[in-house]
mmCIF file of N, CA and C in Angstrom:
data_model
loop_
_atom_site.group_PDB
_atom_site.id
_atom_site.type_symbol
_atom_site.label_atom_id
_atom_site.label_comp_id
_atom_site.label_asym_id
_atom_site.label_seq_id
_atom_site.Cartn_x
_atom_site.Cartn_y
_atom_site.Cartn_z
ATOM 1 N N MET A 1 14.078 -20.415 -9.773
ATOM 2 C CA MET A 1 13.929 -19.521 -11.127
ATOM 3 C C MET A 1 12.738 -18.817 -11.001
ATOM 4 N N SER A 2 12.648 -17.530 -10.842
ATOM 5 C CA SER A 2 11.564 -16.791 -10.877
ATOM 6 C C SER A 2 10.728 -16.575 -12.274
ATOM 7 N N THR A 3 9.317 -16.397 -12.213
ATOM 8 C CA THR A 3 8.440 -16.368 -13.455
ATOM 9 C C THR A 3 8.763 -14.900 -13.839
ATOM 10 N N PRO A 4 8.946 -14.740 -15.392
ATOM 11 C CA PRO A 4 9.275 -13.378 -15.872
ATOM 12 C C PRO A 4 7.913 -12.590 -15.943
ATOM 13 N N VAL A 5 8.250 -11.040 -15.477
ATOM 14 C CA VAL A 5 6.829 -10.270 -15.255
ATOM 15 C C VAL A 5 6.871 -9.499 -16.596
ATOM 16 N N SER A 6 5.524 -9.639 -17.335
ATOM 17 C CA SER A 6 5.552 -8.688 -18.386
ATOM 18 C C SER A 6 5.390 -7.261 -17.988
ATOM 19 N N PRO A 7 6.237 -6.677 -18.999
ATOM 20 C CA PRO A 7 5.924 -5.236 -18.780
ATOM 21 C C PRO A 7 4.732 -4.558 -19.005
ATOM 22 N N ILE A 8 3.735 -5.131 -19.589
ATOM 23 C CA ILE A 8 2.622 -4.702 -20.138
ATOM 24 C C ILE A 8 1.552 -5.818 -19.313
ATOM 25 N N PRO A 9 0.670 -5.361 -18.369
ATOM 26 C CA PRO A 9 -0.180 -6.221 -17.737
ATOM 27 C C PRO A 9 -1.216 -6.605 -18.804
ATOM 28 N N ALA A 10 -1.620 -7.738 -18.635
ATOM 29 C CA ALA A 10 -2.557 -8.482 -19.609
ATOM 30 C C ALA A 10 -3.683 -7.690 -19.338
ATOM 31 N N GLY A 11 -4.263 -7.402 -21.172
ATOM 32 C CA GLY A 11 -5.409 -6.648 -21.112
ATOM 33 C C GLY A 11 -5.344 -5.314 -21.373
ATOM 34 N N HIS A 12 -4.048 -4.809 -21.150
ATOM 35 C CA HIS A 12 -3.836 -3.437 -21.208
ATOM 36 C C HIS A 12 -2.912 -3.124 -22.314
ATOM 37 N N GLU A 13 -2.761 -4.186 -23.342
ATOM 38 C CA GLU A 13 -2.244 -3.782 -24.533
ATOM 39 C C GLU A 13 -2.842 -2.569 -25.674
ATOM 40 N N GLY A 14 -1.970 -1.848 -26.431
ATOM 41 C CA GLY A 14 -2.573 -0.841 -26.998
ATOM 42 C C GLY A 14 -3.029 0.755 -26.361
ATOM 43 N N LEU A 15 -3.566 1.571 -27.077
ATOM 44 C CA LEU A 15 -3.825 3.072 -26.350
ATOM 45 C C LEU A 15 -4.896 2.690 -25.355
ATOM 46 N N ILE A 16 -4.947 3.269 -24.193
ATOM 47 C CA ILE A 16 -5.731 3.653 -23.195
ATOM 48 C C ILE A 16 -5.979 4.941 -23.216
ATOM 49 N N PRO A 17 -7.319 5.442 -23.298
ATOM 50 C CA PRO A 17 -7.367 6.836 -23.133
ATOM 51 C C PRO A 17 -7.469 6.918 -21.389
ATOM 52 N N HIS A 18 -6.939 8.294 -20.801
ATOM 53 C CA HIS A 18 -6.769 8.652 -19.598
ATOM 54 C C HIS A 18 -7.513 9.892 -19.359
ATOM 55 N N LEU A 19 -8.892 9.859 -18.849
ATOM 56 C CA LEU A 19 -9.738 10.990 -18.626
ATOM 57 C C LEU A 19 -9.614 11.898 -17.480
ATOM 58 N N THR A 20 -9.452 13.033 -17.331
ATOM 59 C CA THR A 20 -9.520 13.876 -16.154
ATOM 60 C C THR A 20 -10.999 14.195 -16.048
ATOM 61 N N CYS A 21 -11.599 13.802 -14.771
ATOM 62 C CA CYS A 21 -13.105 14.173 -14.838
ATOM 63 C C CYS A 21 -13.262 14.797 -13.323
ATOM 64 N N SER A 22 -14.327 15.692 -13.083
ATOM 65 C CA SER A 22 -14.440 16.113 -11.932
ATOM 66 C C SER A 22 -15.903 16.448 -11.760
ATOM 67 N N PRO A 23 -16.600 15.623 -10.744
ATOM 68 C CA PRO A 23 -15.905 14.482 -9.900
ATOM 69 C C PRO A 23 -15.542 12.972 -10.635
ATOM 70 N N ALA A 24 -14.328 12.614 -10.434
ATOM 71 C CA ALA A 24 -14.380 11.224 -11.239
ATOM 72 C C ALA A 24 -15.281 10.554 -10.736
ATOM 73 N N ALA A 25 -15.464 10.367 -9.570
ATOM 74 C CA ALA A 25 -16.531 9.216 -8.795
ATOM 75 C C ALA A 25 -17.687 9.175 -9.786
ATOM 76 N N ASP A 26 -18.255 10.216 -9.892
ATOM 77 C CA ASP A 26 -19.352 10.722 -10.745
ATOM 78 C C ASP A 26 -19.550 10.348 -12.046
ATOM 79 N N ALA A 27 -18.245 10.305 -12.813
ATOM 80 C CA ALA A 27 -18.075 10.169 -13.819
ATOM 81 C C ALA A 27 -18.200 8.646 -14.221
ATOM 82 N N LEU A 28 -17.620 7.954 -13.316
ATOM 83 C CA LEU A 28 -17.502 6.516 -12.990
ATOM 84 C C LEU A 28 -19.362 5.988 -13.206
ATOM 85 N N GLU A 29 -19.864 6.404 -12.351
ATOM 86 C CA GLU A 29 -21.038 6.213 -12.369
ATOM 87 C C GLU A 29 -22.042 6.606 -13.784
ATOM 88 N N PHE A 30 -21.613 7.575 -14.141
ATOM 89 C CA PHE A 30 -22.191 8.095 -15.476
ATOM 90 C C PHE A 30 -21.908 7.082 -16.708
ATOM 91 N N TYR A 31 -20.395 6.768 -16.913
ATOM 92 C CA TYR A 31 -20.208 6.005 -17.910
ATOM 93 C C TYR A 31 -20.805 4.472 -17.759
ATOM 94 N N LYS A 32 -21.165 3.915 -16.487
ATOM 95 C CA LYS A 32 -21.844 2.795 -16.374
ATOM 96 C C LYS A 32 -23.258 2.910 -17.027
ATOM 97 N N LYS A 33 -24.153 4.057 -16.575
ATOM 98 C CA LYS A 33 -25.559 4.282 -16.981
ATOM 99 C C LYS A 33 -25.320 4.579 -18.687
ATOM 100 N N ALA A 34 -24.374 5.254 -19.071
ATOM 101 C CA ALA A 34 -24.492 5.850 -20.264
ATOM 102 C C ALA A 34 -23.886 4.854 -21.476
ATOM 103 N N PHE A 35 -23.009 4.283 -21.136
ATOM 104 C CA PHE A 35 -22.242 3.083 -22.081
ATOM 105 C C PHE A 35 -21.914 1.926 -21.493
ATOM 106 N N GLY A 36 -22.668 1.510 -20.559
ATOM 107 C CA GLY A 36 -22.344 0.137 -19.873
ATOM 108 C C GLY A 36 -20.891 -0.121 -19.237
ATOM 109 N N ALA A 37 -20.087 0.736 -19.082
ATOM 110 C CA ALA A 37 -18.940 0.429 -18.208
ATOM 111 C C ALA A 37 -18.981 -0.498 -17.138
ATOM 112 N N GLU A 38 -17.863 -1.208 -16.989
ATOM 113 C CA GLU A 38 -17.569 -1.901 -16.025
ATOM 114 C C GLU A 38 -16.639 -1.291 -15.048
ATOM 115 N N GLU A 39 -16.858 -0.877 -13.798
ATOM 116 C CA GLU A 39 -15.452 -0.435 -13.287
ATOM 117 C C GLU A 39 -14.890 -1.565 -12.371
ATOM 118 N N VAL A 40 -13.657 -1.372 -12.782
ATOM 119 C CA VAL A 40 -12.508 -2.464 -12.501
ATOM 120 C C VAL A 40 -11.655 -1.883 -11.115
ATOM 121 N N HIS A 41 -11.459 -0.900 -11.045
ATOM 122 C CA HIS A 41 -10.809 -0.204 -9.530
ATOM 123 C C HIS A 41 -10.806 1.123 -9.506
ATOM 124 N N ARG A 42 -10.612 1.539 -8.293
ATOM 125 C CA ARG A 42 -10.321 2.742 -7.992
ATOM 126 C C ARG A 42 -9.551 3.183 -6.780
ATOM 127 N N MET A 43 -8.694 4.127 -7.051
ATOM 128 C CA MET A 43 -7.877 4.367 -5.817
ATOM 129 C C MET A 43 -8.013 5.632 -5.461
ATOM 130 N N PRO A 44 -8.778 6.046 -4.054
ATOM 131 C CA PRO A 44 -8.814 7.112 -3.818
ATOM 132 C C PRO A 44 -7.423 7.810 -2.841
ATOM 133 N N GLY A 45 -7.538 9.103 -3.160
ATOM 134 C CA GLY A 45 -6.173 9.938 -2.188
ATOM 135 C C GLY A 45 -6.705 10.156 -0.991
ATOM 136 N N PRO A 46 -5.976 10.745 -0.074
ATOM 137 C CA PRO A 46 -6.300 10.879 1.159
ATOM 138 C C PRO A 46 -7.469 11.798 1.579
ATOM 139 N N ASP A 47 -7.668 12.884 0.708
ATOM 140 C CA ASP A 47 -8.951 13.587 0.611
ATOM 141 C C ASP A 47 -10.571 13.009 -0.024
ATOM 142 N N GLY A 48 -10.396 11.802 -0.350
ATOM 143 C CA GLY A 48 -11.331 11.212 -1.126
ATOM 144 C C GLY A 48 -11.504 11.326 -2.675
ATOM 145 N N ARG A 49 -10.499 12.251 -3.365
ATOM 146 C CA ARG A 49 -10.605 12.374 -4.569
ATOM 147 C C ARG A 49 -9.797 11.240 -5.357
ATOM 148 N N LEU A 50 -10.392 10.474 -6.570
ATOM 149 C CA LEU A 50 -9.624 9.528 -7.022
ATOM 150 C C LEU A 50 -8.355 9.647 -7.857
ATOM 151 N N MET A 51 -7.161 9.293 -7.175
ATOM 152 C CA MET A 51 -5.773 9.509 -7.869
ATOM 153 C C MET A 51 -6.004 8.674 -9.185
ATOM 154 N N HIS A 52 -6.842 7.470 -9.293
ATOM 155 C CA HIS A 52 -6.656 6.838 -10.628
ATOM 156 C C HIS A 52 -7.786 5.854 -10.297
ATOM 157 N N ALA A 53 -8.693 5.627 -11.382
ATOM 158 C CA ALA A 53 -9.720 4.596 -11.456
ATOM 159 C C ALA A 53 -9.520 3.881 -12.995
ATOM 160 N N ALA A 54 -10.036 2.724 -13.253
ATOM 161 C CA ALA A 54 -9.938 2.061 -14.251
ATOM 162 C C ALA A 54 -11.569 1.513 -14.493
ATOM 163 N N MET A 55 -11.843 1.523 -15.637
ATOM 164 C CA MET A 55 -13.058 1.014 -16.234
ATOM 165 C C MET A 55 -12.975 0.051 -17.551
ATOM 166 N N ARG A 56 -13.858 -0.658 -18.080
ATOM 167 C CA ARG A 56 -13.829 -1.447 -19.115
ATOM 168 C C ARG A 56 -15.410 -0.729 -19.810
ATOM 169 N N ILE A 57 -14.949 -0.478 -21.075
ATOM 170 C CA ILE A 57 -16.066 -0.588 -21.888
ATOM 171 C C ILE A 57 -16.089 -1.215 -23.150
ATOM 172 N N GLU A 58 -16.823 -2.304 -23.344
ATOM 173 C CA GLU A 58 -16.904 -3.367 -24.271
ATOM 174 C C GLU A 58 -15.308 -4.062 -23.998
ATOM 175 N N GLY A 59 -14.975 -4.269 -23.021
ATOM 176 C CA GLY A 59 -13.759 -4.914 -22.565
ATOM 177 C C GLY A 59 -12.560 -4.494 -22.993
ATOM 178 N N LYS A 60 -12.633 -2.986 -23.346
ATOM 179 C CA LYS A 60 -11.582 -2.129 -23.323
ATOM 180 C C LYS A 60 -11.423 -1.067 -22.187
ATOM 181 N N PHE A 61 -9.957 -0.853 -21.928
ATOM 182 C CA PHE A 61 -9.990 -0.045 -20.765
ATOM 183 C C PHE A 61 -9.887 1.433 -21.089
ATOM 184 N N VAL A 62 -10.539 2.358 -19.925
ATOM 185 C CA VAL A 62 -10.341 3.424 -20.027
ATOM 186 C C VAL A 62 -10.177 4.138 -18.610
ATOM 187 N N PHE A 63 -9.004 4.803 -18.482
ATOM 188 C CA PHE A 63 -8.634 5.278 -17.347
ATOM 189 C C PHE A 63 -9.302 6.627 -16.912
ATOM 190 N N LEU A 64 -9.434 6.774 -15.687
ATOM 191 C CA LEU A 64 -9.578 8.442 -15.083
ATOM 192 C C LEU A 64 -9.137 8.620 -13.832
ATOM 193 N N ALA A 65 -9.084 9.833 -13.857
ATOM 194 C CA ALA A 65 -9.003 10.588 -12.372
ATOM 195 C C ALA A 65 -9.489 11.710 -11.864
ATOM 196 N N ASP A 66 -9.568 12.220 -10.956
ATOM 197 C CA ASP A 66 -10.168 13.513 -10.501
ATOM 198 C C ASP A 66 -9.101 14.652 -10.980
ATOM 199 N N ASP A 67 -9.668 15.912 -11.155
ATOM 200 C CA ASP A 67 -8.820 16.906 -11.448
ATOM 201 C C ASP A 67 -7.840 17.392 -10.227
ATOM 202 N N PHE A 68 -6.830 17.619 -10.420
ATOM 203 C CA PHE A 68 -5.568 17.811 -9.188
ATOM 204 C C PHE A 68 -5.063 19.315 -9.919
ATOM 205 N N PRO A 69 -5.625 20.264 -9.971
ATOM 206 C CA PRO A 69 -4.557 21.474 -10.015
ATOM 207 C C PRO A 69 -3.578 22.047 -9.391
ATOM 208 N N GLU A 70 -3.522 21.459 -8.185
ATOM 209 C CA GLU A 70 -2.523 21.677 -7.444
ATOM 210 C C GLU A 70 -1.000 20.952 -7.777
ATOM 211 N N TYR A 71 -1.446 19.843 -8.729
ATOM 212 C CA TYR A 71 -0.039 19.176 -9.305
ATOM 213 C C TYR A 71 0.117 19.899 -10.812
ATOM 214 N N CYS A 72 -0.559 20.693 -11.164
ATOM 215 C CA CYS A 72 -0.466 21.209 -12.409
ATOM 216 C C CYS A 72 -0.220 22.593 -12.421
ATOM 217 N N CYS A 73 0.536 23.231 -11.658
ATOM 218 C CA CYS A 73 0.898 24.525 -11.561
ATOM 219 C C CYS A 73 -0.376 25.357 -11.325
ATOM 220 N N GLY A 74 -1.285 24.789 -10.481
ATOM 221 C CA GLY A 74 -2.755 25.337 -10.092
ATOM 222 C C GLY A 74 -3.463 25.450 -11.061
ATOM 223 N N LYS A 75 -3.395 24.806 -12.473
ATOM 224 C CA LYS A 75 -4.654 25.069 -13.265
ATOM 225 C C LYS A 75 -5.000 23.335 -13.769
ATOM 226 N N SER A 76 -6.588 24.005 -13.508
ATOM 227 C CA SER A 76 -7.590 22.604 -13.676
ATOM 228 C C SER A 76 -7.233 21.970 -15.033
ATOM 229 N N GLN A 77 -7.408 20.714 -15.086
ATOM 230 C CA GLN A 77 -7.390 20.249 -16.446
ATOM 231 C C GLN A 77 -8.424 19.257 -17.069
ATOM 232 N N SER A 78 -9.395 19.436 -16.399
ATOM 233 C CA SER A 78 -10.696 19.004 -16.970
ATOM 234 C C SER A 78 -11.097 19.606 -18.422
ATOM 235 N N PRO A 79 -11.846 19.147 -18.844
ATOM 236 C CA PRO A 79 -12.388 19.681 -20.011
ATOM 237 C C PRO A 79 -13.565 20.914 -20.036
ATOM 238 N N ASN A 80 -14.325 20.792 -18.909
ATOM 239 C CA ASN A 80 -15.123 21.678 -18.630
ATOM 240 C C ASN A 80 -14.359 22.848 -17.983
ATOM 241 N N ALA A 81 -13.445 22.607 -17.118
ATOM 242 C CA ALA A 81 -12.564 24.020 -16.918
ATOM 243 C C ALA A 81 -11.755 24.619 -18.163
ATOM 244 N N LEU A 82 -11.621 23.905 -18.960
ATOM 245 C CA LEU A 82 -10.672 24.484 -19.996
ATOM 246 C C LEU A 82 -11.338 24.900 -21.013
ATOM 247 N N GLY A 83 -12.890 24.604 -20.906
ATOM 248 C CA GLY A 83 -13.605 25.228 -22.107
ATOM 249 C C GLY A 83 -13.739 24.178 -23.079
ATOM 250 N N GLY A 84 -13.684 22.895 -23.002
ATOM 251 C CA GLY A 84 -13.781 21.891 -23.803
ATOM 252 C C GLY A 84 -12.601 21.148 -24.117
ATOM 253 N N SER A 85 -12.890 20.121 -24.979
ATOM 254 C CA SER A 85 -11.757 19.368 -25.494
ATOM 255 C C SER A 85 -11.700 18.940 -27.172
ATOM 256 N N PRO A 86 -10.346 18.947 -27.501
ATOM 257 C CA PRO A 86 -10.387 18.968 -28.843
ATOM 258 C C PRO A 86 -10.352 17.277 -29.247
ATOM 259 N N VAL A 87 -10.432 16.482 -28.456
ATOM 260 C CA VAL A 87 -10.275 15.143 -28.280
ATOM 261 C C VAL A 87 -11.557 14.710 -28.481
ATOM 262 N N THR A 88 -11.977 13.493 -29.373
ATOM 263 C CA THR A 88 -13.252 12.755 -29.494
ATOM 264 C C THR A 88 -12.918 11.320 -29.093
ATOM 265 N N ILE A 89 -13.721 10.639 -28.283
ATOM 266 C CA ILE A 89 -13.280 9.438 -28.054
ATOM 267 C C ILE A 89 -14.397 8.676 -29.064
ATOM 268 N N HIS A 90 -14.023 7.826 -29.999
ATOM 269 C CA HIS A 90 -14.718 7.151 -31.016
ATOM 270 C C HIS A 90 -15.111 5.587 -30.868
ATOM 271 N N ARG A 91 -16.334 5.155 -30.622
ATOM 272 C CA ARG A 91 -16.823 3.668 -30.624
ATOM 273 C C ARG A 91 -17.386 3.108 -31.710
ATOM 274 N N TYR A 92 -17.417 2.274 -32.160
ATOM 275 C CA TYR A 92 -18.108 1.607 -33.233
ATOM 276 C C TYR A 92 -19.074 0.602 -32.395
ATOM 277 N N VAL A 93 -20.483 0.844 -32.644
ATOM 278 C CA VAL A 93 -21.279 0.200 -32.109
ATOM 279 C C VAL A 93 -22.188 -0.762 -32.732
ATOM 280 N N LYS A 94 -23.343 -1.569 -32.302
ATOM 281 C CA LYS A 94 -24.274 -2.204 -33.446
ATOM 282 C C LYS A 94 -25.286 -1.266 -33.684
ATOM 283 N N ASP A 95 -25.754 -0.356 -32.675
ATOM 284 C CA ASP A 95 -26.661 0.520 -32.872
ATOM 285 C C ASP A 95 -26.662 1.926 -32.464
ATOM 286 N N THR A 96 -26.178 2.621 -33.436
ATOM 287 C CA THR A 96 -25.765 4.335 -33.192
ATOM 288 C C THR A 96 -26.894 4.737 -32.417
ATOM 289 N N ASP A 97 -28.053 4.759 -32.919
ATOM 290 C CA ASP A 97 -29.013 5.488 -32.426
ATOM 291 C C ASP A 97 -29.319 5.031 -30.968
ATOM 292 N N ALA A 98 -29.581 3.786 -30.756
ATOM 293 C CA ALA A 98 -29.590 3.399 -29.214
ATOM 294 C C ALA A 98 -28.364 3.533 -28.280
ATOM 295 N N ALA A 99 -27.260 3.637 -28.819
ATOM 296 C CA ALA A 99 -26.141 4.333 -28.071
ATOM 297 C C ALA A 99 -26.218 5.710 -27.821
ATOM 298 N N ILE A 100 -26.702 6.413 -28.743
ATOM 299 C CA ILE A 100 -26.779 7.750 -28.451
ATOM 300 C C ILE A 100 -27.877 8.220 -27.683
ATOM 301 N N GLN A 101 -28.998 7.265 -27.747
ATOM 302 C CA GLN A 101 -30.389 7.511 -27.034
ATOM 303 C C GLN A 101 -29.823 7.231 -25.274
ATOM 304 N N ARG A 102 -28.836 6.169 -25.333
ATOM 305 C CA ARG A 102 -28.733 5.645 -23.940
ATOM 306 C C ARG A 102 -27.934 6.553 -23.256
ATOM 307 N N ALA A 103 -27.122 7.202 -23.938
ATOM 308 C CA ALA A 103 -26.059 8.370 -23.276
ATOM 309 C C ALA A 103 -26.933 9.695 -23.046
ATOM 310 N N GLU A 104 -27.643 9.963 -23.794
ATOM 311 C CA GLU A 104 -28.370 11.124 -23.665
ATOM 312 C C GLU A 104 -29.444 10.956 -22.416
ATOM 313 N N LYS A 105 -29.979 9.639 -22.171
ATOM 314 C CA LYS A 105 -30.782 9.552 -21.219
ATOM 315 C C LYS A 105 -30.115 9.422 -19.830
ATOM 316 N N ALA A 106 -28.908 9.185 -19.988
ATOM 317 C CA ALA A 106 -27.980 9.158 -18.864
ATOM 318 C C ALA A 106 -27.127 10.695 -18.275
ATOM 319 N N GLY A 107 -27.381 11.716 -19.290
ATOM 320 C CA GLY A 107 -27.380 13.123 -19.003
ATOM 321 C C GLY A 107 -26.181 13.390 -20.133
ATOM 322 N N ALA A 108 -25.827 12.779 -20.911
ATOM 323 C CA ALA A 108 -24.934 13.395 -22.016
ATOM 324 C C ALA A 108 -25.617 14.464 -22.977
ATOM 325 N N MET A 109 -25.065 15.508 -23.638
ATOM 326 C CA MET A 109 -26.024 16.127 -24.536
ATOM 327 C C MET A 109 -25.696 15.950 -25.943
ATOM 328 N N VAL A 110 -26.602 15.737 -26.894
ATOM 329 C CA VAL A 110 -26.559 15.189 -28.083
ATOM 330 C C VAL A 110 -25.825 16.514 -28.898
ATOM 331 N N LEU A 111 -24.802 16.189 -29.321
ATOM 332 C CA LEU A 111 -24.025 17.398 -30.303
ATOM 333 C C LEU A 111 -24.423 17.140 -31.627
ATOM 334 N N MET A 112 -24.612 15.769 -32.078
ATOM 335 C CA MET A 112 -24.831 15.575 -33.520
ATOM 336 C C MET A 112 -25.930 14.164 -33.684
ATOM 337 N N PRO A 113 -27.128 14.322 -33.791
ATOM 338 C CA PRO A 113 -28.007 13.036 -33.811
ATOM 339 C C PRO A 113 -27.267 12.336 -34.703
ATOM 340 N N ALA A 114 -27.903 10.999 -34.506
ATOM 341 C CA ALA A 114 -27.426 9.955 -35.450
ATOM 342 C C ALA A 114 -28.042 10.088 -37.007
ATOM 343 N N CYS A 115 -27.042 9.888 -37.628
ATOM 344 C CA CYS A 115 -27.584 10.104 -39.330
ATOM 345 C C CYS A 115 -26.606 9.572 -40.174
ATOM 346 N N ASP A 116 -27.147 9.448 -41.511
ATOM 347 C CA ASP A 116 -26.277 8.513 -42.403
ATOM 348 C C ASP A 116 -25.194 9.275 -43.040
ATOM 349 N N MET A 117 -24.163 9.198 -42.999
ATOM 350 C CA MET A 117 -22.873 9.957 -43.638
ATOM 351 C C MET A 117 -22.504 9.405 -44.831
ATOM 352 N N PHE A 118 -21.830 10.165 -45.551
ATOM 353 C CA PHE A 118 -21.486 10.124 -46.963
ATOM 354 C C PHE A 118 -20.425 9.200 -47.122
ATOM 355 N N TRP A 119 -19.664 8.635 -45.795
ATOM 356 C CA TRP A 119 -18.587 7.405 -45.819
ATOM 357 C C TRP A 119 -19.330 6.191 -45.724
ATOM 358 N N GLY A 120 -20.329 6.211 -45.431
ATOM 359 C CA GLY A 120 -21.418 4.756 -45.059
ATOM 360 C C GLY A 120 -21.541 4.616 -43.633
ATOM 361 N N ASP A 121 -21.057 5.170 -42.893
ATOM 362 C CA ASP A 121 -21.526 4.815 -41.344
ATOM 363 C C ASP A 121 -22.768 5.664 -40.876
ATOM 364 N N ARG A 122 -23.553 5.237 -40.188
ATOM 365 C CA ARG A 122 -24.422 6.114 -39.145
ATOM 366 C C ARG A 122 -23.749 6.738 -38.045
ATOM 367 N N TYR A 123 -23.522 7.876 -38.139
ATOM 368 C CA TYR A 123 -22.622 8.738 -37.227
ATOM 369 C C TYR A 123 -23.319 9.448 -36.252
ATOM 370 N N GLY A 124 -23.114 9.846 -34.849
ATOM 371 C CA GLY A 124 -23.351 10.759 -34.112
ATOM 372 C C GLY A 124 -22.795 10.948 -33.127
ATOM 373 N N LEU A 125 -22.825 12.215 -32.336
ATOM 374 C CA LEU A 125 -21.769 12.717 -31.241
ATOM 375 C C LEU A 125 -22.457 13.045 -30.107
ATOM 376 N N VAL A 126 -21.919 12.869 -28.945
ATOM 377 C CA VAL A 126 -22.503 13.337 -27.645
ATOM 378 C C VAL A 126 -21.401 13.824 -26.993
ATOM 379 N N LYS A 127 -21.813 14.828 -26.067
ATOM 380 C CA LYS A 127 -20.753 15.429 -25.032
ATOM 381 C C LYS A 127 -21.195 14.829 -23.529
ATOM 382 N N ASP A 128 -20.222 14.320 -22.702
ATOM 383 C CA ASP A 128 -20.592 13.884 -21.504
ATOM 384 C C ASP A 128 -20.571 14.965 -20.400
ATOM 385 N N PRO A 129 -21.355 14.692 -19.268
ATOM 386 C CA PRO A 129 -21.624 15.835 -18.291
ATOM 387 C C PRO A 129 -19.983 16.291 -17.918
ATOM 388 N N PHE A 130 -18.967 15.678 -18.143
ATOM 389 C CA PHE A 130 -17.470 16.160 -17.581
ATOM 390 C C PHE A 130 -16.578 16.670 -18.976
ATOM 391 N N GLY A 131 -17.379 16.865 -20.139
ATOM 392 C CA GLY A 131 -16.947 17.653 -21.201
ATOM 393 C C GLY A 131 -16.025 16.900 -22.126
ATOM 394 N N HIS A 132 -16.007 15.574 -22.031
ATOM 395 C CA HIS A 132 -15.545 14.556 -22.873
ATOM 396 C C HIS A 132 -16.465 14.234 -24.197
ATOM 397 N N ASN A 133 -16.124 14.254 -25.299
ATOM 398 C CA ASN A 133 -17.060 14.100 -26.375
ATOM 399 C C ASN A 133 -16.842 12.529 -26.845
ATOM 400 N N TRP A 134 -17.887 11.986 -27.152
ATOM 401 C CA TRP A 134 -18.049 10.755 -27.602
ATOM 402 C C TRP A 134 -18.764 10.519 -29.089
ATOM 403 N N ALA A 135 -17.757 9.968 -29.828
ATOM 404 C CA ALA A 135 -18.663 9.725 -31.016
ATOM 405 C C ALA A 135 -19.126 8.164 -31.370
ATOM 406 N N PHE A 136 -19.938 8.107 -32.145
ATOM 407 C CA PHE A 136 -20.647 6.520 -32.191
ATOM 408 C C PHE A 136 -20.855 6.334 -33.658
ATOM 409 N N ALA A 137 -20.535 5.189 -34.258
ATOM 410 C CA ALA A 137 -20.887 4.824 -35.575
ATOM 411 C C ALA A 137 -20.913 3.305 -35.779
#
């Protein structure tokens, strides 16, 4: 009798953001410095670009890959190539000010400094060098 295989790998439950970054290897290093990410694995293609990579931030998975315009009708899919992204990745942290300062020190651009908001959170927003927006509260 074989052991049943789960269709959902352990630890991969729920939503997992999948970011297009150019170059993705640099993004992994930035996320380690800026957000304390832990690299889980990377799968480079024959030309060295990352076909897939996985990291964890506070135990939650985020996937990323290099931009592959040749597989997208010749169009780049990175936020920087598209002129930005309408998506913001939101994180609750123990210290919003410290999280924003750490991201800025690693190379993120502060879009909104941490401030006390009317709904009760201390909230701020940064853009990483790869065009992704990250909110902290």
